[in-house]
Structures are given as C-alpha cells and as structure tokens.
Coordinates of C-alpha atoms in Angstrom, one line a residue:
X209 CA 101.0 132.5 95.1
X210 CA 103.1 132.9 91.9
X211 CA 101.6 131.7 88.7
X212 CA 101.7 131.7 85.1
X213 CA 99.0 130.8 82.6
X214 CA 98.2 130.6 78.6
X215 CA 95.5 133.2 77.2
X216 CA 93.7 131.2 74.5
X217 CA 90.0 131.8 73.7
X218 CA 88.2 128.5 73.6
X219 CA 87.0 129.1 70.0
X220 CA 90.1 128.7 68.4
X221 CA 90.7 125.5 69.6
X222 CA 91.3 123.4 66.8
X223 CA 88.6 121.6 65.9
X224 CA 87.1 120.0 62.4
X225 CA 83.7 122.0 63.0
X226 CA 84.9 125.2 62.0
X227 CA 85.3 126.4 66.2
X228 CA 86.8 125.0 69.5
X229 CA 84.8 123.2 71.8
X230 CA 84.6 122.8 75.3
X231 CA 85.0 118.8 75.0
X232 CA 88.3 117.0 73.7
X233 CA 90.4 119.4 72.1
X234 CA 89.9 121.6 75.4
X235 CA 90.8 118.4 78.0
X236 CA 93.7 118.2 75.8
X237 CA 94.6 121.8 76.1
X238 CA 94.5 121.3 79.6
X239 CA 96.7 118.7 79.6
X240 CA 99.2 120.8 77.8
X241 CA 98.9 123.4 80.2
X242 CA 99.1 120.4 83.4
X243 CA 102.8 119.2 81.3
X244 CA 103.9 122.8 80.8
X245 CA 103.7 123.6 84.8
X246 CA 101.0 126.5 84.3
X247 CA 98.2 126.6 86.9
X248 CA 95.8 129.3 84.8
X249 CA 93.9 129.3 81.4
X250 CA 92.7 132.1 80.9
X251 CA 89.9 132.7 78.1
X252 CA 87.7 135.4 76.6
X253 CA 84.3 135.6 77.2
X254 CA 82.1 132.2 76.5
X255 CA 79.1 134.8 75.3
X256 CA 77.4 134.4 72.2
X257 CA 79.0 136.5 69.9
X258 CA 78.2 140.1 67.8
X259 CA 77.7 139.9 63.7
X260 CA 81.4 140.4 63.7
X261 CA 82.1 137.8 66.3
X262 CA 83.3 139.7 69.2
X263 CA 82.3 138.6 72.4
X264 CA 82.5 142.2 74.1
X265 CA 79.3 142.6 72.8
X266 CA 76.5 139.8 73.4
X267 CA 72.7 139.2 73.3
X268 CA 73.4 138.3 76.5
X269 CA 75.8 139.2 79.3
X270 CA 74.7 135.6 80.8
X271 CA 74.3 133.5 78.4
X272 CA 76.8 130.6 77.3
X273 CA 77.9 130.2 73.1
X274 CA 76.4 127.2 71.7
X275 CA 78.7 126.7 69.2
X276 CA 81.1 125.6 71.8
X277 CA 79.2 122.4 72.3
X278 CA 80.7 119.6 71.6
X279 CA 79.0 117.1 69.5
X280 CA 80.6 114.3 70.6
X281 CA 79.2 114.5 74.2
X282 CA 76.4 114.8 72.9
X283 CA 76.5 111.2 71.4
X284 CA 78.2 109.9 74.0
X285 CA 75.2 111.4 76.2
X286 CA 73.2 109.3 73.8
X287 CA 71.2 112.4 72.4
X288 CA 72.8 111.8 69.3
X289 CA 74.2 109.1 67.1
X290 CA 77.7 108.8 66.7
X291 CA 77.4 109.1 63.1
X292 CA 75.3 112.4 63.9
X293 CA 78.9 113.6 65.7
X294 CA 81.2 113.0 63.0
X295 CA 81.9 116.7 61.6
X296 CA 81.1 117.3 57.7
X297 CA 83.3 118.3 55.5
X298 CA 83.7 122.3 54.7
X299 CA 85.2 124.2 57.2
X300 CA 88.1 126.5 57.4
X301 CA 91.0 124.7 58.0
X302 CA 93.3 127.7 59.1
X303 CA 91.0 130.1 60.6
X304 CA 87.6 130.2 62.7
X305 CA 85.1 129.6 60.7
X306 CA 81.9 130.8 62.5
X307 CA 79.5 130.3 59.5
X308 CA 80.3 126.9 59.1
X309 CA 80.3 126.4 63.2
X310 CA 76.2 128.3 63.6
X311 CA 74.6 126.8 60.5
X312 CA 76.5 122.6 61.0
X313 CA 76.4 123.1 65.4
X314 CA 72.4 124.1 65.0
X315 CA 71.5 121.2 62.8
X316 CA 73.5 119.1 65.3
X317 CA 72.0 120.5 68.4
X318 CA 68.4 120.6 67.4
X319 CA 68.2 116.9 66.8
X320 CA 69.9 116.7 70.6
X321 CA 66.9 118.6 71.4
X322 CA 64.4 116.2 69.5
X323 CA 66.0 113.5 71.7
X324 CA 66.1 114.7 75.1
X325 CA 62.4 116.0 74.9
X326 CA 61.3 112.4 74.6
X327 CA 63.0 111.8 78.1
X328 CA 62.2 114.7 81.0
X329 CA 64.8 115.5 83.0
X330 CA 64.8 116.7 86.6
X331 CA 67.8 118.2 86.2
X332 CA 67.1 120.4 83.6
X333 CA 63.8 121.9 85.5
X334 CA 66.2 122.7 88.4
X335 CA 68.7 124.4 86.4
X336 CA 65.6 126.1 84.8
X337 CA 64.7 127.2 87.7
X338 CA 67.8 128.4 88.9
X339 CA 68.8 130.6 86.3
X340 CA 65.6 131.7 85.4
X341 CA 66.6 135.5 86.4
X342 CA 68.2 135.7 83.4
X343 CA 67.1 132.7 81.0
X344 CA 63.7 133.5 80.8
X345 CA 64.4 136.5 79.6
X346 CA 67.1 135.9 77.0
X347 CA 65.5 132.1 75.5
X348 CA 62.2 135.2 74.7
X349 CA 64.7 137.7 73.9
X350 CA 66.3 135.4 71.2
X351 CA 62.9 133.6 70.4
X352 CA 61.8 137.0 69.4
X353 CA 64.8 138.4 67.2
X354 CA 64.4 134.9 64.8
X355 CA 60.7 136.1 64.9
X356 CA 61.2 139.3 63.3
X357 CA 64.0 138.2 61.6
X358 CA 67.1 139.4 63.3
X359 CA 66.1 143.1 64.0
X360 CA 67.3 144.9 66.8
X361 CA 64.6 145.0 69.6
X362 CA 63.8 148.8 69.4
X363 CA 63.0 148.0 65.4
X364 CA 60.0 145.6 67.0
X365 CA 56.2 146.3 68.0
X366 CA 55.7 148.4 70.2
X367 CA 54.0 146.0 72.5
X368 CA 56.8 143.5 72.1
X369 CA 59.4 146.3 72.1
X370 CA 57.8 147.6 75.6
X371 CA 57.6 144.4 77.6
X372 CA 53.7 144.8 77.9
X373 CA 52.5 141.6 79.5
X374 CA 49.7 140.4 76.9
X375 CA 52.2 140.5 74.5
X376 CA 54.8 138.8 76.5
X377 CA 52.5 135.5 77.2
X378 CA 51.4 135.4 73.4
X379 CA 55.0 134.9 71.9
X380 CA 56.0 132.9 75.0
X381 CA 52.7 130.7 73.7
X382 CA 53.6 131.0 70.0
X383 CA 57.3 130.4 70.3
X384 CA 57.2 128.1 73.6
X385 CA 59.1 125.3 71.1
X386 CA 62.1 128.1 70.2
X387 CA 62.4 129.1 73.7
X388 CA 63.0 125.5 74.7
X389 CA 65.7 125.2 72.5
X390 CA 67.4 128.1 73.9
X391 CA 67.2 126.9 77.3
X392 CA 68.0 123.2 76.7
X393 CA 71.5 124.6 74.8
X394 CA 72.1 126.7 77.7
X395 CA 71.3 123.3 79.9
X396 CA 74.4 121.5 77.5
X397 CA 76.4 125.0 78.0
X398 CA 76.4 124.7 81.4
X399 CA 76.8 120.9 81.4
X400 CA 80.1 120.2 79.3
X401 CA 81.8 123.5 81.0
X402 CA 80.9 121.9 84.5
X403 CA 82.8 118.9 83.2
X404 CA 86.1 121.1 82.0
X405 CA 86.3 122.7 85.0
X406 CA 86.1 119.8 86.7
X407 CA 89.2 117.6 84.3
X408 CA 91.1 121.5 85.2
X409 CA 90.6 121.4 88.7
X410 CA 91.9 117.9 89.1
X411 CA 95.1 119.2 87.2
X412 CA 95.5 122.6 89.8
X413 CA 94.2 124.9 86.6
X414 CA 91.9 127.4 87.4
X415 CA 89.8 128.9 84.5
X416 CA 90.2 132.7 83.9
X417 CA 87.4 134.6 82.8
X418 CA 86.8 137.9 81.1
X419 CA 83.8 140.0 82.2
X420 CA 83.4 143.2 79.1
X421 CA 82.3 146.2 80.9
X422 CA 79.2 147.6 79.0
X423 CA 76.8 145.4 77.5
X424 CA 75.3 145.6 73.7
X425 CA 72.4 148.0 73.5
X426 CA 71.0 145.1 71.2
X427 CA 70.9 142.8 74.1
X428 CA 68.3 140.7 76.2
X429 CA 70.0 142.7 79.2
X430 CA 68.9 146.0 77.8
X431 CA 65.7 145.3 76.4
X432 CA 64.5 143.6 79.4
X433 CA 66.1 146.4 81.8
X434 CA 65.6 149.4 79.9
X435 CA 65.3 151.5 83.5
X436 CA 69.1 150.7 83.7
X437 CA 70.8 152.6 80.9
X438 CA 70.8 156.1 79.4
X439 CA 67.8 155.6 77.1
X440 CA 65.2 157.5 74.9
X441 CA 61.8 156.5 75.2
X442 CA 62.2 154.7 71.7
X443 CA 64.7 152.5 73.0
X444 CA 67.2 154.0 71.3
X445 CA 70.6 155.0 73.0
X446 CA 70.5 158.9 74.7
X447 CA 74.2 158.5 76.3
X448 CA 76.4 156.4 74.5
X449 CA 79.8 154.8 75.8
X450 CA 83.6 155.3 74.1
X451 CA 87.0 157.1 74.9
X452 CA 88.3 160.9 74.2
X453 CA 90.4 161.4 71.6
X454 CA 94.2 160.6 72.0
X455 CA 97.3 159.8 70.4
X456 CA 95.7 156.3 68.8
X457 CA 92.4 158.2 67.4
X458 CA 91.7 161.8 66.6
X459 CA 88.2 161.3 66.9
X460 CA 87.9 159.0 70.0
X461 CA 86.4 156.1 69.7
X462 CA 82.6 155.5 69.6
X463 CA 81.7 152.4 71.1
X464 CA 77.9 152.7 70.9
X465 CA 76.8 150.7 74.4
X466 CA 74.3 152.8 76.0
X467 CA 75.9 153.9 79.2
X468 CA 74.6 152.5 83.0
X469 CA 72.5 154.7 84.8
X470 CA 74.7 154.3 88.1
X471 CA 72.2 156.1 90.2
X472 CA 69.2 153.7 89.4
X473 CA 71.8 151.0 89.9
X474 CA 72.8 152.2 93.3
X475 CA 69.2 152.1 94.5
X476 CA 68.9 148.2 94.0
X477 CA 72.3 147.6 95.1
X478 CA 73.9 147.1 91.8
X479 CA 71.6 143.9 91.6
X480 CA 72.2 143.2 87.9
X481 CA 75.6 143.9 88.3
X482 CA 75.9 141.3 91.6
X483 CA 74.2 138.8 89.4
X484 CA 76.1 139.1 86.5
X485 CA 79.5 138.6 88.6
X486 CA 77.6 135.8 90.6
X487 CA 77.1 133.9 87.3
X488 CA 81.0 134.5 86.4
X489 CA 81.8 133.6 89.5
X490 CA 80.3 130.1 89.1
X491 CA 81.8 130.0 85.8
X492 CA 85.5 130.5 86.0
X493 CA 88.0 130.6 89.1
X494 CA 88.9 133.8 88.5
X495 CA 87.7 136.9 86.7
X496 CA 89.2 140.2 84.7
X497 CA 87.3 143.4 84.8
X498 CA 87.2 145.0 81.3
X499 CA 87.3 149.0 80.7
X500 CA 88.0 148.8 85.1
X501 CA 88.7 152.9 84.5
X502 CA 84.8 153.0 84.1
X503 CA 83.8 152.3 87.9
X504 CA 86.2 155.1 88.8
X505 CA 84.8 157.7 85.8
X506 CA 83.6 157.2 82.2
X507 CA 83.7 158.7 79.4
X508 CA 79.7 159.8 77.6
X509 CA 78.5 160.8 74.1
X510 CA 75.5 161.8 73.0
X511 CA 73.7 159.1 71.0
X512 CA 73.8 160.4 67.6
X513 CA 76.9 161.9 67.4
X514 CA 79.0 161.4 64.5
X515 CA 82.1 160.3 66.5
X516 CA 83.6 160.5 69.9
X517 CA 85.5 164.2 70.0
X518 CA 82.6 165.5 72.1
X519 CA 81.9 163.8 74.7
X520 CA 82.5 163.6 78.6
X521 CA 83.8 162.8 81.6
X522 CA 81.0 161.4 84.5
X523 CA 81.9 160.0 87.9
X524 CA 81.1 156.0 88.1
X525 CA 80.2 154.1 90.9
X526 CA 83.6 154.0 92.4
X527 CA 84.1 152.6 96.0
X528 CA 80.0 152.3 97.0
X529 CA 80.3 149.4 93.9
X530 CA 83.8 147.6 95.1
X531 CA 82.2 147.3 98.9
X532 CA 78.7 145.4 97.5
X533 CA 80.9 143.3 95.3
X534 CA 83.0 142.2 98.6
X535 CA 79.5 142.5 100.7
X536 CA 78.2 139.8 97.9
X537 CA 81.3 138.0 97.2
X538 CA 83.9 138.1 99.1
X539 CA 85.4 134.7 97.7
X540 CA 85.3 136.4 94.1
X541 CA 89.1 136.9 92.5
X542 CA 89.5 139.8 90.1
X543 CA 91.6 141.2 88.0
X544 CA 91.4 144.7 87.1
X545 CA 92.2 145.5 83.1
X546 CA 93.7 148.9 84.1
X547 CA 95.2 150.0 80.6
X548 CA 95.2 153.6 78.8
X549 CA 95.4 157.1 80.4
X550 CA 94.6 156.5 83.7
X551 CA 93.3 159.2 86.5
X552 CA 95.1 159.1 89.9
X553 CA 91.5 158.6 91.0
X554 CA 91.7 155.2 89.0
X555 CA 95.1 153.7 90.8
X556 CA 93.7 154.5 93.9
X557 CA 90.5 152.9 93.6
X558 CA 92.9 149.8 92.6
X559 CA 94.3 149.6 94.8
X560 CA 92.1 150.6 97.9
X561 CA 90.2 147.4 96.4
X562 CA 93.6 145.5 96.4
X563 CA 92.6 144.4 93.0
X564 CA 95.9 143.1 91.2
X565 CA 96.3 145.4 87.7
X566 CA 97.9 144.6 84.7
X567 CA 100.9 145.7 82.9
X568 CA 102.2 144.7 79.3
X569 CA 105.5 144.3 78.2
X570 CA 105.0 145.6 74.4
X571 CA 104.3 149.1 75.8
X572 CA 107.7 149.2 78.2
X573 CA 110.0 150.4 75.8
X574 CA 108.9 153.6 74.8
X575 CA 109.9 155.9 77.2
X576 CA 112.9 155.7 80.4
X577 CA 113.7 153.7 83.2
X578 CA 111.1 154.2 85.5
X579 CA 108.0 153.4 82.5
X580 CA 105.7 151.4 85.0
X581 CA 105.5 148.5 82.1
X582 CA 109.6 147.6 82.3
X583 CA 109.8 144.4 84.6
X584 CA 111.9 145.8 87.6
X585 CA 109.3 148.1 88.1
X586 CA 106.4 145.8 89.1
X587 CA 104.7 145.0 92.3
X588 CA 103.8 141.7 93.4
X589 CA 100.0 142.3 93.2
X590 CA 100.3 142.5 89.0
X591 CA 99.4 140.2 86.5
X592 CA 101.9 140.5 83.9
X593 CA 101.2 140.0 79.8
X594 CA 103.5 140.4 76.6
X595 CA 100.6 141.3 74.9
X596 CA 97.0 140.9 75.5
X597 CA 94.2 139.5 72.9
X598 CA 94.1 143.4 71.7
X599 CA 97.6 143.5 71.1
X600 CA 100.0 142.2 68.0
X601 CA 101.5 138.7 68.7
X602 CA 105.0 139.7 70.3
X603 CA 107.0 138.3 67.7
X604 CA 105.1 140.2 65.2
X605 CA 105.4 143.9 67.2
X606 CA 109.0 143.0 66.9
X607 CA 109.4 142.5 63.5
X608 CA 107.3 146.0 63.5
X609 CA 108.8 148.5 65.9
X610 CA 111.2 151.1 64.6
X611 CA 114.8 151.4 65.5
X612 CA 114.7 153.7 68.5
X613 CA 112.1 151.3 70.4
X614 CA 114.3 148.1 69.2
X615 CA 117.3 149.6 70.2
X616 CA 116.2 150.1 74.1
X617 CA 113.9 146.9 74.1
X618 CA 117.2 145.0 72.9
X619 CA 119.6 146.4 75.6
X620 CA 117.3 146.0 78.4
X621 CA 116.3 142.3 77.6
X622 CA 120.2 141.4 76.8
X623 CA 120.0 140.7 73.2
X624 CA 121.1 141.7 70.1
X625 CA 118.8 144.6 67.6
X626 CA 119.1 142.2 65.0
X627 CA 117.8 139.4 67.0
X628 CA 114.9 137.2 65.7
X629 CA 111.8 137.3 66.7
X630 CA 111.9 134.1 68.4
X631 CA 115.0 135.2 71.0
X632 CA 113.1 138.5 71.7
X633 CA 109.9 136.5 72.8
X634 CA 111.8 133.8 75.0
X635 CA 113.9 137.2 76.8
X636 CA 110.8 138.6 77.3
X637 CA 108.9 135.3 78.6
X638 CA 111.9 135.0 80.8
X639 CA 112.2 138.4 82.0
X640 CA 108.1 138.3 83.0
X641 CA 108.5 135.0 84.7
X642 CA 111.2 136.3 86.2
X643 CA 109.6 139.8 87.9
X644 CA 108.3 139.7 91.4
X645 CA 104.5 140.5 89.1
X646 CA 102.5 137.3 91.4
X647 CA 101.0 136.5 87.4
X648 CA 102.0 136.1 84.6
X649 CA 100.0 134.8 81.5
X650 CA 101.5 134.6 78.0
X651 CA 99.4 133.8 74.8
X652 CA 99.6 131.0 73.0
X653 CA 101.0 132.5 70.3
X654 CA 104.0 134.0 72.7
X655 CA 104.6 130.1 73.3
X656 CA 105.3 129.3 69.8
X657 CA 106.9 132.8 68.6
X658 CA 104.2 133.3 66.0
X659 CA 104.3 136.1 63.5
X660 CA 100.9 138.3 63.4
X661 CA 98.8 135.9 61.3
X662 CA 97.9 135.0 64.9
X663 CA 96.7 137.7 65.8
X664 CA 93.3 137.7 67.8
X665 CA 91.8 141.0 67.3
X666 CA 92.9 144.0 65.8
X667 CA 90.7 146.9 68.3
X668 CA 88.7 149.1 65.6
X669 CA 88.6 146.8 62.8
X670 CA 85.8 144.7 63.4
X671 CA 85.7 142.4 60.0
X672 CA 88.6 139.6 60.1
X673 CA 89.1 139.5 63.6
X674 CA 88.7 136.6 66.3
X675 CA 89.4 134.4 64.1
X676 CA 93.0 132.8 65.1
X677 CA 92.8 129.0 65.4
X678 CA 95.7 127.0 67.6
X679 CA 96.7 124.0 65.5
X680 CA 96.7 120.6 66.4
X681 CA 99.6 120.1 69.0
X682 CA 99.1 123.9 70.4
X683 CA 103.2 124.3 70.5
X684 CA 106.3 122.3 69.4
X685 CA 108.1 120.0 72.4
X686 CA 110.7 122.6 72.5
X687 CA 108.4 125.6 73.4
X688 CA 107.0 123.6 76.0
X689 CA 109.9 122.4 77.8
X690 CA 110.8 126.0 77.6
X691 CA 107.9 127.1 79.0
X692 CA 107.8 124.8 82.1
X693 CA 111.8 125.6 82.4
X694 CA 110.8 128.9 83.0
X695 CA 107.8 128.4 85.6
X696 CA 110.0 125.8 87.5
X697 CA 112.9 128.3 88.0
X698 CA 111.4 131.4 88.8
X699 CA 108.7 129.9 91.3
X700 CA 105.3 129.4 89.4
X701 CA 104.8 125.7 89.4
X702 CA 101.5 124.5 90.5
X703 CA 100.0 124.2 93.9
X704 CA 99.6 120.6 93.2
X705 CA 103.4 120.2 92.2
X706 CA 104.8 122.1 95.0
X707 CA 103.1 120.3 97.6

C-alpha cells in the first residue's frame, strides 16, 4: 500500500505547558493529518528523556515520558480539579521548554496521584501486573536515583549498585510511596496513548514508532541486566558503542552505550530484546529500527578511550536475531534506518528480512545518476524522507548548499538555482510522492517550508537540541491543500478513503 505520513515528535506539539501532550493538541494533529490524506504519524521515541533531552538515551527503554500527560484528562478523569489543569503562566513560548514541563507536570501529577490512591483501581493492579517485567524494575530504578540524588547507578552502594536482595526489599520498603508514583504515571502513560491511538485508528492513521538501538549505560535496563552488556565489575562500561572515523568526524564518534553482549543474548533468545519490541509493538502500528547496521556488525571502543579513532569492527547477531523477531512477532512492521557507509553484508541482511530501508533526498545530489538517494532510483519496499529528525529542515539545507550541489539538485527537480526555498521543498515533496518508494513521510517543517530555526536535532551537539515546537495551526491552508493534492495524485490516500 502506498502512503505518506508527517514526522513530528509529540513534544513539540504546541502546548501552554512548556511540551506537547498526548491529549488535545495531539487529536487535533491527527485531525490535520485525517484533512491532509496522510495515513502515518510518525514520532520519536515516547521515552523519558537524557539531561539534554534526547530520547536515544533513556532511564528506560520501556518506560513512557510523563511530561506527555495531559492535565486536562486528568480533570476530566476527575483526579484533578479543572482549575488544577489550567497551565501557569511561564513557559517558553517558541521553543520546548522542558524545565518548565518536569518541575509544573510533577506538581500536577502528584496531586493526580493523591486522588486516585483514595479510590483502588482494578485496572491499575492488572496493568501492574502485566508490565511488571520491566516496571518493577524501573519505578526502583528511578525511586533510587531521587534517593541518592541523581547519581548514576554505578556511583551508588555497593549493595544497591549490585542488586543484592536485602538491599532491594529495604528501599522497596523505604521508598514504596516513590515507586507508586512511578507506576501510577506509567498507568496514565499508557492510558491517554491508548486513547490516541484509538481517535488515529478511527481516522486510518497508524502511529510510527522509533525504537534507538543501544540503550543508556545509566539506565534501569542496564543496572538491572548487567550480564547483558560489555561491563567491568564496577559497572562501569568495558566496550563502549560509536562509529569509525569518516568524512563527518576525524575522530569517530564516541557514543558511550555499553555495547550488547550478543552471545549471552543469544542464549535466552534475545529475550530482552523480544520484550522490548513486544512493548513497541503494543505501542505504535509500526516501528523504525535505529543504528539497523548494528545487527549486521558494530562498531566497539574501549571504555576509556579518549575518542572513537580506535576502535572496531564485531559481527552482530545478524539473521539468528531477524528469525526470533519473526518467530515472536510475525505481525510486527519495521522499518530499517539503514543510513551511512553500509557493508554489502548490511543490504543483504535487509533485504533477506524484507525489511523496507530508507533513503533521503538531501543526500541525492552529490554525486551522478545512479546515487541510490535520486527518486528514479528507488524500489517500492523504501520509505522515502527529505530529511530525517537528524537532518537540517529542507528549506534550510537549501539556503545552505554550495553552487555545484544547487546546480544538479535544480536541474533534476525542474527548477530554477535561484529558486526559493519554498519551490525547492514543494519539487522535492512532489518528486517523493511521486517515486514508486511504497512511503513516504515528510516533516512538519517540509510542510510549511521552514527555515532551520526548526530544526530538531543537530547530531553531536547535544545542548539546544529537541527543542522545535509546531505552532498552533501546524501549517497554513495552502500547505495543506498542497499536501493532500499531492497524496491524492500520486496514489497515497488512505485505506479508509479509497475504499
């Protein structure tokens, strides 16, 4: 089926406390998407973010972002009053404003939690129970790091740090009121994205995931699994993960994500693994692998190195991981994120997997007429971007390209060098939508032509990304007719409009 979709992380929604949420501004998102004839949202990950807000690298690979709560449902759930949901005044008007959206979202969700202890629930027991592979763990795991004040887990007591049971009962005694907290807001998590998924379901909009590949070494998943990853005894990391130098970066890049022990893995059937898909699975329709080069080889450093230039290349678990996942989950849709200098070894695990890559339009125009990013040279099992989350906003890598690249991007799309930004980004949408690619998803900011103030993340940086926030009315009336023009003509309407 041919489709086309929006990328826009639910956080920058726009919303008056300082983040998006998964209540009104997202339903009206998705009734944009429903009037524009697109059939996919797809978002990053709904993990609690990092100190720098990524969510690539979590406390928990499981584990839902409160600050995505909406306090409305909460009032209308009658766990708050409605004067409790009105947003103060103080956030960021412009950008994310995460600050604002932890310390305002907490106050708001811990007198939810005052209420709905007064009133057991049998529901929440039985999604207690059901996710207590990995919530039992994490609501301690996060109980713990307030205890000792935000320090990473291998900066704890040993007995703590270790996992020995006597100490595990004692803080599960001490902090029994924190870790209800963390549960209940995973209960609310789970809740309100049931009920998106639901209003996007009855529209023929399937929610896109993104599942990172590593996981942080500070991390309820490590700390509970240390077995799993390339470890010292100290807990901290003996193998760390990153990429060889290249063109980008002289020195590689150091990611700092203690690296899987595939073997150990293997001997439990990837179990971890299985349930961490199982748990996307249930979350979104559809799912992209991260880093997908990794399950075919990946690239090691020792822990302590100063950079990435030394490091190397280690077989993953290849096909013996693909055939569980299938074994497991054969319903599961992915989407492989098959970017960079690639191995043959990597295509053809692809594509023995029939997993649908990607290919990105920004990087098409470097090189000749068969570069394996121009439009006529896609297959149909491709989902097609202009530019992912990591990339510039297309209008802005057009206003930044030099002549030479300019030059062959503007012949091969029909238009003039000297074109605006604008009529680059529409020849490009069109020239996607166009290509026999079976996906294509274009980011909101593609929609609107918006310069690189829009920009989600800059890879590298860190401070001062992922924090672009839509504003009220996502795009103008124009872009959106444009946008369903182009879905209508070139095949990618809904299933629910075509039948």
């Amino acid at each position: 089926m041919r489709e086309s979709g929006i990328l826009l992380p639910m956080a920058s929604l726009p919303s008056s406390w300082g983040i998006g949420s998964l209540g009104e501004e997202a339903f009206l998102f998705a009734d944009f998407l429903a009037a524009a004839g697109q059939s996919v949202w797809q978002v990053l990950p709904l993990t609690v973010p990092d100190f720098v807000h990524s969510p690539y690298a979590s406390p928990s690979a499981f584990a839902g972002n409160p600050m995505l709560i909406d306090p409305a449902s909460l009032a209308a759930d009658g766990l708050i009053t409605a004067a409790e949901a009105d947003p103060p005044a103080g956030a960021m008007a412009d950008r994310v404003d995460y600050a604002f959206a932890a310390r305002e979202k907490d106050r708001c969700l811990r007198r939810a939690y005052l209420s709905f202890r007064q009133s057991p629930s049998a529901e929440f027991d039985r999604f207690r129970e059901r996710e207590a592979h990995w919530l039992s763990g994490y609501a301690l795991f996060a109980a713990v790091k307030g205890y000792y004040g935000g320090r990473p887990w291998w900066l704890w007591d040993d007995g703590i740090r270790m996992r020995r049971e006597a100490d595990i009962r004692r803080f599960r005694e001490e902090l029994a009121e924190e870790i209800g907290f963390t549960e209940f807001c995973q209960y609310i998590f789970e809740r309100q994205l049931g009920k998106l998924r639901d209003r996007l379901g009855a529209r023929g909009i399937t929610l896109m995931g993104d599942i990172p590949f590593y996981v942080a070494h500070d991390s309820a998943d490590v700390w509970e699994n240390p077995s799993l990853f390339a470890l010292r005894e100290d807990g901290s990391v003996r193998l760390a993960a990153g990429v060889p130098p290249d063109f980008f970066s002289a020195r590689g890049q150091l990611w700092g994500n203690p690296v899987y022990d595939w073997d150990r893995m293997a001997a439990d059937g990837f179990d971890f693994w299985m349930r961490r898909l199982a748990r996307c699975g249930a979350m979104y329709g559809a799912l992209r692998l991260d880093h997908f080069r990794a399950f075919d080889s990946y690239y090691v450093i020792a822990g302590g190195a100063p950079d990435a230039s030394a490091g190397e290349w280690r077989e993953g678990p290849g096909r013996r991981f693909i055939d569980e996942v299938r074994r497991r989950m054969p319903g599961l849709i992915l989407i492989a994120e098959d970017l960079g200098e690639l191995t043959p070894g990597v295509h053809a695990l692809r594509r023995w997997a029939g997993i649908p890559g990607m290919r990105v339009m920004q990087f098409a125009f470097g090189g000749g007429a068969d570069d394996p990013f121009l439009p006529h040279n896609y297959d149909r099992n491709t989902a097609v971007y202009l530019g992912t989350h990591d990339n510039d906003t297309t209008a802005g890598w057009w206003d930044s390209i030099g002549t030479a690249e300019r030059s062959r991007a503007a012949a091969y799309l029909g238009i003039g060098r000297r074109a605006s930004a604008k009529t680059a980004v529409r020849a490009m949408m069109r020239m996607a939508s166009a290509s026999a690619a079976d996906r294509v998803i274009f980011t909101l900011a593609d929609v609107g032509a918006a310069g690189s103030d829009a920009r989600i993340n800059t890879p590298g940086v860190g401070q001062g990304c992922w924090q672009y926030r839509a504003m009220v009315g996502f795009a103008s009336e124009r872009d959106a007719e444009f946008l369903r023009e182009i879905t209508e003509i070139y095949g990618r309407k809904r299933k629910s409009e075509r039948d």
